[in-house]
GROMACS .gro file of N, CA, C and O in nm:
model
  380
    1UNK      N    1  18.567   0.071  11.697
    1UNK     CA    2  18.436   0.121  11.663
    1UNK      C    3  18.414   0.256  11.731
    1UNK      O    4  18.448   0.274  11.847
    2UNK      N    5  18.356   0.351  11.656
    2UNK     CA    6  18.331   0.483  11.710
    2UNK      C    7  18.207   0.484  11.798
    2UNK      O    8  18.107   0.419  11.767
    3UNK      N    9  18.214   0.561  11.907
    3UNK     CA   10  18.096   0.577  11.992
    3UNK      C   11  17.996   0.667  11.920
    3UNK      O   12  18.028   0.733  11.821
    4UNK      N   13  17.876   0.668  11.969
    4UNK     CA   14  17.770   0.752  11.908
    4UNK      C   15  17.813   0.899  11.907
    4UNK      O   16  17.794   0.970  11.809
    5UNK      N   17  17.872   0.945  12.017
    5UNK     CA   18  17.918   1.084  12.028
    5UNK      C   19  18.029   1.112  11.927
    5UNK      O   20  18.029   1.215  11.860
    6UNK      N   21  18.124   1.020  11.912
    6UNK     CA   22  18.233   1.038  11.816
    6UNK      C   23  18.180   1.039  11.673
    6UNK      O   24  18.224   1.117  11.590
    7UNK      N   25  18.085   0.952  11.645
    7UNK     CA   26  18.026   0.945  11.512
    7UNK      C   27  17.951   1.074  11.480
    7UNK      O   28  17.964   1.130  11.372
    8UNK      N   29  17.874   1.125  11.577
    8UNK     CA   30  17.799   1.249  11.556
    8UNK      C   31  17.895   1.364  11.528
    8UNK      O   32  17.873   1.442  11.437
    9UNK      N   33  18.001   1.373  11.606
    9UNK     CA   34  18.098   1.480  11.587
    9UNK      C   35  18.166   1.466  11.450
    9UNK      O   36  18.192   1.564  11.383
   10UNK      N   37  18.192   1.344  11.409
   10UNK     CA   38  18.262   1.319  11.284
   10UNK      C   39  18.178   1.363  11.163
   10UNK      O   40  18.231   1.410  11.064
   11UNK      N   41  18.047   1.350  11.170
   11UNK     CA   42  17.964   1.384  11.055
   11UNK      C   43  17.909   1.527  11.060
   11UNK      O   44  17.840   1.570  10.970
   12UNK      N   45  17.941   1.601  11.166
   12UNK     CA   46  17.895   1.740  11.176
   12UNK      C   47  17.972   1.827  11.076
   12UNK      O   48  18.090   1.808  11.054
   13UNK      N   49  17.903   1.920  11.018
   13UNK     CA   50  17.964   2.016  10.927
   13UNK      C   51  18.023   2.130  11.012
   13UNK      O   52  17.954   2.187  11.096
   14UNK      N   53  18.149   2.161  10.986
   14UNK     CA   54  18.215   2.268  11.061
   14UNK      C   55  18.206   2.397  10.980
   14UNK      O   56  18.253   2.404  10.868
   15UNK      N   57  18.142   2.497  11.040
   15UNK     CA   58  18.116   2.624  10.973
   15UNK      C   59  18.182   2.738  11.050
   15UNK      O   60  18.158   2.754  11.170
   16UNK      N   61  18.263   2.815  10.981
   16UNK     CA   62  18.323   2.936  11.040
   16UNK      C   63  18.236   3.055  11.000
   16UNK      O   64  18.197   3.069  10.884
   17UNK      N   65  18.204   3.138  11.098
   17UNK     CA   66  18.120   3.256  11.073
   17UNK      C   67  18.194   3.379  11.123
   17UNK      O   68  18.233   3.386  11.239
   18UNK      N   69  18.215   3.474  11.032
   18UNK     CA   70  18.279   3.599  11.071
   18UNK      C   71  18.172   3.700  11.113
   18UNK      O   72  18.057   3.689  11.073
   19UNK      N   73  18.214   3.795  11.194
   19UNK     CA   74  18.118   3.895  11.243
   19UNK      C   75  18.016   3.836  11.336
   19UNK      O   76  17.897   3.868  11.327
   20UNK      N   77  18.057   3.748  11.430
   20UNK     CA   78  17.960   3.674  11.510
   20UNK      C   79  17.874   3.756  11.604
   20UNK      O   80  17.774   3.707  11.655
   21UNK      N   81  17.909   3.882  11.625
   21UNK     CA   82  17.828   3.964  11.716
   21UNK      C   83  17.723   4.047  11.642
   21UNK      O   84  17.641   4.114  11.705
   22UNK      N   85  17.725   4.042  11.509
   22UNK     CA   86  17.627   4.116  11.431
   22UNK      C   87  17.490   4.050  11.434
   22UNK      O   88  17.476   3.932  11.467
   23UNK      N   89  17.388   4.124  11.396
   23UNK     CA   90  17.250   4.076  11.401
   23UNK      C   91  17.230   3.950  11.318
   23UNK      O   92  17.175   3.850  11.366
   24UNK      N   93  17.272   3.952  11.193
   24UNK     CA   94  17.251   3.837  11.104
   24UNK      C   95  17.329   3.717  11.155
   24UNK      O   96  17.277   3.605  11.164
   25UNK      N   97  17.454   3.737  11.191
   25UNK     CA   98  17.539   3.627  11.238
   25UNK      C   99  17.484   3.565  11.366
   25UNK      O  100  17.480   3.442  11.379
   26UNK      N  101  17.442   3.648  11.461
   26UNK     CA  102  17.386   3.594  11.587
   26UNK      C  103  17.268   3.503  11.559
   26UNK      O  104  17.255   3.395  11.617
   27UNK      N  105  17.181   3.547  11.470
   27UNK     CA  106  17.062   3.467  11.438
   27UNK      C  107  17.099   3.341  11.360
   27UNK      O  108  17.040   3.235  11.382
   28UNK      N  109  17.195   3.350  11.270
   28UNK     CA  110  17.239   3.233  11.196
   28UNK      C  111  17.303   3.131  11.290
   28UNK      O  112  17.274   3.011  11.282
   29UNK      N  113  17.388   3.178  11.378
   29UNK     CA  114  17.453   3.089  11.475
   29UNK      C  115  17.349   3.018  11.561
   29UNK      O  116  17.354   2.896  11.581
   30UNK      N  117  17.252   3.092  11.608
   30UNK     CA  118  17.146   3.033  11.689
   30UNK      C  119  17.070   2.927  11.611
   30UNK      O  120  17.043   2.817  11.662
   31UNK      N  121  17.037   2.958  11.488
   31UNK     CA  122  16.964   2.863  11.402
   31UNK      C  123  17.046   2.736  11.377
   31UNK      O  124  16.996   2.625  11.392
   32UNK      N  125  17.172   2.753  11.338
   32UNK     CA  126  17.256   2.637  11.307
   32UNK      C  127  17.278   2.550  11.431
   32UNK      O  128  17.274   2.427  11.422
   33UNK      N  129  17.298   2.613  11.546
   33UNK     CA  130  17.315   2.537  11.670
   33UNK      C  131  17.190   2.458  11.704
   33UNK      O  132  17.198   2.345  11.752
   34UNK      N  133  17.074   2.515  11.676
   34UNK     CA  134  16.949   2.446  11.707
   34UNK      C  135  16.930   2.321  11.622
   34UNK      O  136  16.859   2.229  11.662
   35UNK      N  137  16.992   2.316  11.507
   35UNK     CA  138  16.984   2.200  11.420
   35UNK      C  139  17.065   2.082  11.472
   35UNK      O  140  17.037   1.967  11.439
   36UNK      N  141  17.170   2.110  11.549
   36UNK     CA  142  17.252   2.006  11.606
   36UNK      C  143  17.341   1.933  11.505
   36UNK      O  144  17.396   1.828  11.535
   37UNK      N  145  17.353   1.987  11.386
   37UNK     CA  146  17.431   1.923  11.281
   37UNK      C  147  17.557   2.000  11.245
   37UNK      O  148  17.630   1.962  11.154
   38UNK      N  149  17.580   2.111  11.314
   38UNK     CA  150  17.689   2.200  11.277
   38UNK      C  151  17.777   2.231  11.397
   38UNK      O  152  17.729   2.254  11.507
   39UNK      N  153  17.906   2.231  11.371
   39UNK     CA  154  18.002   2.281  11.468
   39UNK      C  155  18.036   2.421  11.422
   39UNK      O  156  18.078   2.442  11.308
   40UNK      N  157  18.017   2.518  11.508
   40UNK     CA  158  18.034   2.659  11.472
   40UNK      C  159  18.167   2.711  11.526
   40UNK      O  160  18.201   2.692  11.642
   41UNK      N  161  18.241   2.779  11.438
   41UNK     CA  162  18.363   2.849  11.477
   41UNK      C  163  18.334   2.997  11.455
   41UNK      O  164  18.309   3.040  11.342
   42UNK      N  165  18.332   3.073  11.563
   42UNK     CA  166  18.304   3.216  11.554
   42UNK      C  167  18.436   3.291  11.536
   42UNK      O  168  18.525   3.279  11.619
   43UNK      N  169  18.446   3.366  11.427
   43UNK     CA  170  18.569   3.439  11.397
   43UNK      C  171  18.543   3.590  11.401
   43UNK      O  172  18.470   3.643  11.319
   44UNK      N  173  18.606   3.655  11.495
   44UNK     CA  174  18.600   3.800  11.498
   44UNK      C  175  18.720   3.853  11.421
   44UNK      O  176  18.834   3.812  11.444
   45UNK      N  177  18.695   3.944  11.329
   45UNK     CA  178  18.804   4.002  11.252
   45UNK      C  179  18.851   4.134  11.314
   45UNK      O  180  18.932   4.205  11.256
   46UNK      N  181  18.801   4.165  11.433
   46UNK     CA  182  18.838   4.291  11.500
   46UNK      C  183  18.982   4.289  11.550
   46UNK      O  184  19.038   4.392  11.582
   47UNK      N  185  19.039   4.172  11.562
   47UNK     CA  186  19.180   4.160  11.602
   47UNK      C  187  19.245   4.057  11.511
   47UNK      O  188  19.181   4.006  11.420
   48UNK      N  189  19.368   4.025  11.536
   48UNK     CA  190  19.441   3.934  11.448
   48UNK      C  191  19.430   3.788  11.491
   48UNK      O  192  19.493   3.701  11.430
   49UNK      N  193  19.349   3.756  11.592
   49UNK     CA  194  19.338   3.618  11.640
   49UNK      C  195  19.289   3.522  11.532
   49UNK      O  196  19.327   3.406  11.529
   50UNK      N  197  19.205   3.571  11.442
   50UNK     CA  198  19.149   3.485  11.337
   50UNK      C  199  19.259   3.429  11.246
   50UNK      O  200  19.244   3.323  11.188
   51UNK      N  201  19.370   3.500  11.236
   51UNK     CA  202  19.478   3.458  11.148
   51UNK      C  203  19.544   3.327  11.194
   51UNK      O  204  19.606   3.258  11.115
   52UNK      N  205  19.529   3.292  11.320
   52UNK     CA  206  19.586   3.167  11.371
   52UNK      C  207  19.489   3.050  11.355
   52UNK      O  208  19.523   2.937  11.391
   53UNK      N  209  19.373   3.074  11.300
   53UNK     CA  210  19.274   2.968  11.279
   53UNK      C  211  19.321   2.871  11.172
   53UNK      O  212  19.369   2.912  11.066
   54UNK      N  213  19.307   2.743  11.201
   54UNK     CA  214  19.339   2.639  11.103
   54UNK      C  215  19.213   2.614  11.019
   54UNK      O  216  19.115   2.560  11.068
   55UNK      N  217  19.216   2.654  10.894
   55UNK     CA  218  19.100   2.641  10.807
   55UNK      C  219  19.092   2.505  10.737
   55UNK      O  220  18.997   2.478  10.666
   56UNK      N  221  19.191   2.420  10.758
   56UNK     CA  222  19.196   2.294  10.683
   56UNK      C  223  19.081   2.200  10.715
   56UNK      O  224  19.044   2.118  10.631
   57UNK      N  225  19.021   2.213  10.833
   57UNK     CA  226  18.910   2.124  10.867
   57UNK      C  227  18.775   2.196  10.870
   57UNK      O  228  18.676   2.144  10.917
   58UNK      N  229  18.772   2.318  10.818
   58UNK     CA  230  18.646   2.393  10.810
   58UNK      C  231  18.580   2.364  10.676
   58UNK      O  232  18.642   2.373  10.571
   59UNK      N  233  18.452   2.327  10.682
   59UNK     CA  234  18.378   2.290  10.562
   59UNK      C  235  18.321   2.409  10.487
   59UNK      O  236  18.306   2.406  10.365
   60UNK      N  237  18.286   2.515  10.560
   60UNK     CA  238  18.224   2.632  10.497
   60UNK      C  239  18.255   2.757  10.578
   60UNK      O  240  18.274   2.750  10.700
   61UNK      N  241  18.261   2.870  10.508
   61UNK     CA  242  18.280   3.000  10.573
   61UNK      C  243  18.164   3.089  10.533
   61UNK      O  244  18.132   3.102  10.415
   62UNK      N  245  18.101   3.148  10.633
   62UNK     CA  246  17.997   3.247  10.607
   62UNK      C  247  18.055   3.380  10.654
   62UNK      O  248  18.073   3.403  10.774
   63UNK      N  249  18.086   3.466  10.558
   63UNK     CA  250  18.155   3.591  10.589
   63UNK      C  251  18.052   3.703  10.606
   63UNK      O  252  17.995   3.753  10.510
   64UNK      N  253  18.027   3.739  10.733
   64UNK     CA  254  17.927   3.840  10.764
   64UNK      C  255  17.987   3.962  10.832
   64UNK      O  256  17.915   4.054  10.868
   65UNK      N  257  18.118   3.964  10.848
   65UNK     CA  258  18.184   4.080  10.909
   65UNK      C  259  18.188   4.194  10.809
   65UNK      O  260  18.202   4.172  10.689
   66UNK      N  261  18.174   4.312  10.859
   66UNK     CA  262  18.182   4.428  10.772
   66UNK      C  263  18.146   4.554  10.847
   66UNK      O  264  18.102   4.549  10.962
   67UNK      N  265  18.165   4.664  10.781
   67UNK     CA  266  18.126   4.792  10.839
   67UNK      C  267  18.047   4.869  10.734
   67UNK      O  268  18.059   4.843  10.615
   68UNK      N  269  17.967   4.959  10.782
   68UNK     CA  270  17.881   5.035  10.692
   68UNK      C  271  17.934   5.177  10.674
   68UNK      O  272  17.984   5.238  10.768
   69UNK      N  273  17.921   5.227  10.554
   69UNK     CA  274  17.961   5.365  10.530
   69UNK      C  275  17.863   5.461  10.595
   69UNK      O  276  17.889   5.580  10.607
   70UNK      N  277  17.749   5.408  10.640
   70UNK     CA  278  17.649   5.490  10.706
   70UNK      C  279  17.687   5.522  10.851
   70UNK      O  280  17.632   5.613  10.911
   71UNK      N  281  17.779   5.443  10.907
   71UNK     CA  282  17.820   5.466  11.045
   71UNK      C  283  17.896   5.598  11.053
   71UNK      O  284  17.972   5.634  10.964
   72UNK      N  285  17.878   5.666  11.162
   72UNK     CA  286  17.950   5.791  11.184
   72UNK      C  287  18.098   5.761  11.205
   72UNK      O  288  18.137   5.660  11.261
   73UNK      N  289  18.179   5.850  11.159
   73UNK     CA  290  18.324   5.846  11.180
   73UNK      C  291  18.393   5.726  11.114
   73UNK      O  292  18.497   5.682  11.160
   74UNK      N  293  18.337   5.671  11.009
   74UNK     CA  294  18.403   5.564  10.935
   74UNK      C  295  18.463   5.625  10.809
   74UNK      O  296  18.391   5.668  10.719
   75UNK      N  297  18.595   5.630  10.806
   75UNK     CA  298  18.663   5.688  10.690
   75UNK      C  299  18.661   5.588  10.575
   75UNK      O  300  18.637   5.468  10.594
   76UNK      N  301  18.690   5.636  10.457
   76UNK     CA  302  18.698   5.548  10.341
   76UNK      C  303  18.806   5.442  10.363
   76UNK      O  304  18.786   5.325  10.331
   77UNK      N  305  18.919   5.481  10.419
   77UNK     CA  306  19.029   5.387  10.442
   77UNK      C  307  18.987   5.274  10.537
   77UNK      O  308  19.018   5.158  10.514
   78UNK      N  309  18.915   5.310  10.644
   78UNK     CA  310  18.867   5.208  10.737
   78UNK      C  311  18.763   5.119  10.670
   78UNK      O  312  18.765   4.997  10.686
   79UNK      N  313  18.672   5.179  10.596
   79UNK     CA  314  18.569   5.104  10.523
   79UNK      C  315  18.634   5.003  10.429
   79UNK      O  316  18.598   4.885  10.428
   80UNK      N  317  18.733   5.048  10.351
   80UNK     CA  318  18.803   4.960  10.257
   80UNK      C  319  18.883   4.853  10.331
   80UNK      O  320  18.885   4.737  10.291
   81UNK      N  321  18.947   4.890  10.440
   81UNK     CA  322  19.027   4.796  10.517
   81UNK      C  323  18.941   4.679  10.568
   81UNK      O  324  18.980   4.563  10.557
   82UNK      N  325  18.824   4.710  10.620
   82UNK     CA  326  18.735   4.607  10.675
   82UNK      C  327  18.664   4.529  10.565
   82UNK      O  328  18.663   4.406  10.565
   83UNK      N  329  18.605   4.598  10.469
   83UNK     CA  330  18.519   4.532  10.371
   83UNK      C  331  18.592   4.474  10.251
   83UNK      O  332  18.540   4.382  10.187
   84UNK      N  333  18.710   4.523  10.220
   84UNK     CA  334  18.782   4.472  10.104
   84UNK      C  335  18.908   4.397  10.148
   84UNK      O  336  18.923   4.278  10.119
   85UNK      N  337  18.995   4.464  10.218
   85UNK     CA  338  19.124   4.405  10.254
   85UNK      C  339  19.110   4.282  10.344
   85UNK      O  340  19.175   4.180  10.322
   86UNK      N  341  19.025   4.292  10.448
   86UNK     CA  342  19.007   4.178  10.536
   86UNK      C  343  18.938   4.062  10.465
   86UNK      O  344  18.968   3.945  10.490
   87UNK      N  345  18.848   4.092  10.373
   87UNK     CA  346  18.781   3.987  10.296
   87UNK      C  347  18.883   3.913  10.211
   87UNK      O  348  18.884   3.790  10.204
   88UNK      N  349  18.971   3.989  10.146
   88UNK     CA  350  19.076   3.926  10.065
   88UNK      C  351  19.170   3.842  10.151
   88UNK      O  352  19.206   3.730  10.115
   89UNK      N  353  19.208   3.894  10.267
   89UNK     CA  354  19.299   3.821  10.356
   89UNK      C  355  19.233   3.692  10.406
   89UNK      O  356  19.299   3.587  10.413
   90UNK      N  357  19.105   3.699  10.439
   90UNK     CA  358  19.032   3.580  10.483
   90UNK      C  359  19.027   3.476  10.372
   90UNK      O  360  19.052   3.357  10.396
   91UNK      N  361  18.998   3.518  10.251
   91UNK     CA  362  18.991   3.425  10.138
   91UNK      C  363  19.127   3.361  10.113
   91UNK      O  364  19.136   3.240  10.088
   92UNK      N  365  19.233   3.438  10.121
   92UNK     CA  366  19.368   3.384  10.101
   92UNK      C  367  19.402   3.280  10.208
   92UNK      O  368  19.456   3.174  10.179
   93UNK      N  369  19.370   3.313  10.332
   93UNK     CA  370  19.400   3.224  10.444
   93UNK      C  371  19.320   3.094  10.433
   93UNK      O  372  19.369   2.987  10.468
   94UNK      N  373  19.199   3.102  10.382
   94UNK     CA  374  19.111   2.986  10.376
   94UNK      C  375  19.135   2.896  10.255
   94UNK      O  376  19.080   2.788  10.246
   95UNK      N  377  19.219   2.941  10.163
   95UNK     CA  378  19.246   2.862  10.042
   95UNK      C  379  19.285   2.720  10.071
   95UNK      O  380  19.359   2.689  10.157
   0.00000   0.00000   0.00000
């Protein structure tokens, strides 16, 4: 028989959130944690560590990582790399 703690953990929804240091993500993480029903996995796409994440037990991904063309010194190549290429790579990995 499962303990109350094991049962609670078993029924929690596991949510991966990219861009965890951004304004929207910080507030979403805070909100979801306050509900007590979600296990949060914070994924920074600033390095390659996210690629070692096992997505098989993640129930949902909220992709909030990105860069703005309004930022100074952001080239088109960097903008595309972050907003298009990394999004595609994340989707492929999460399949």
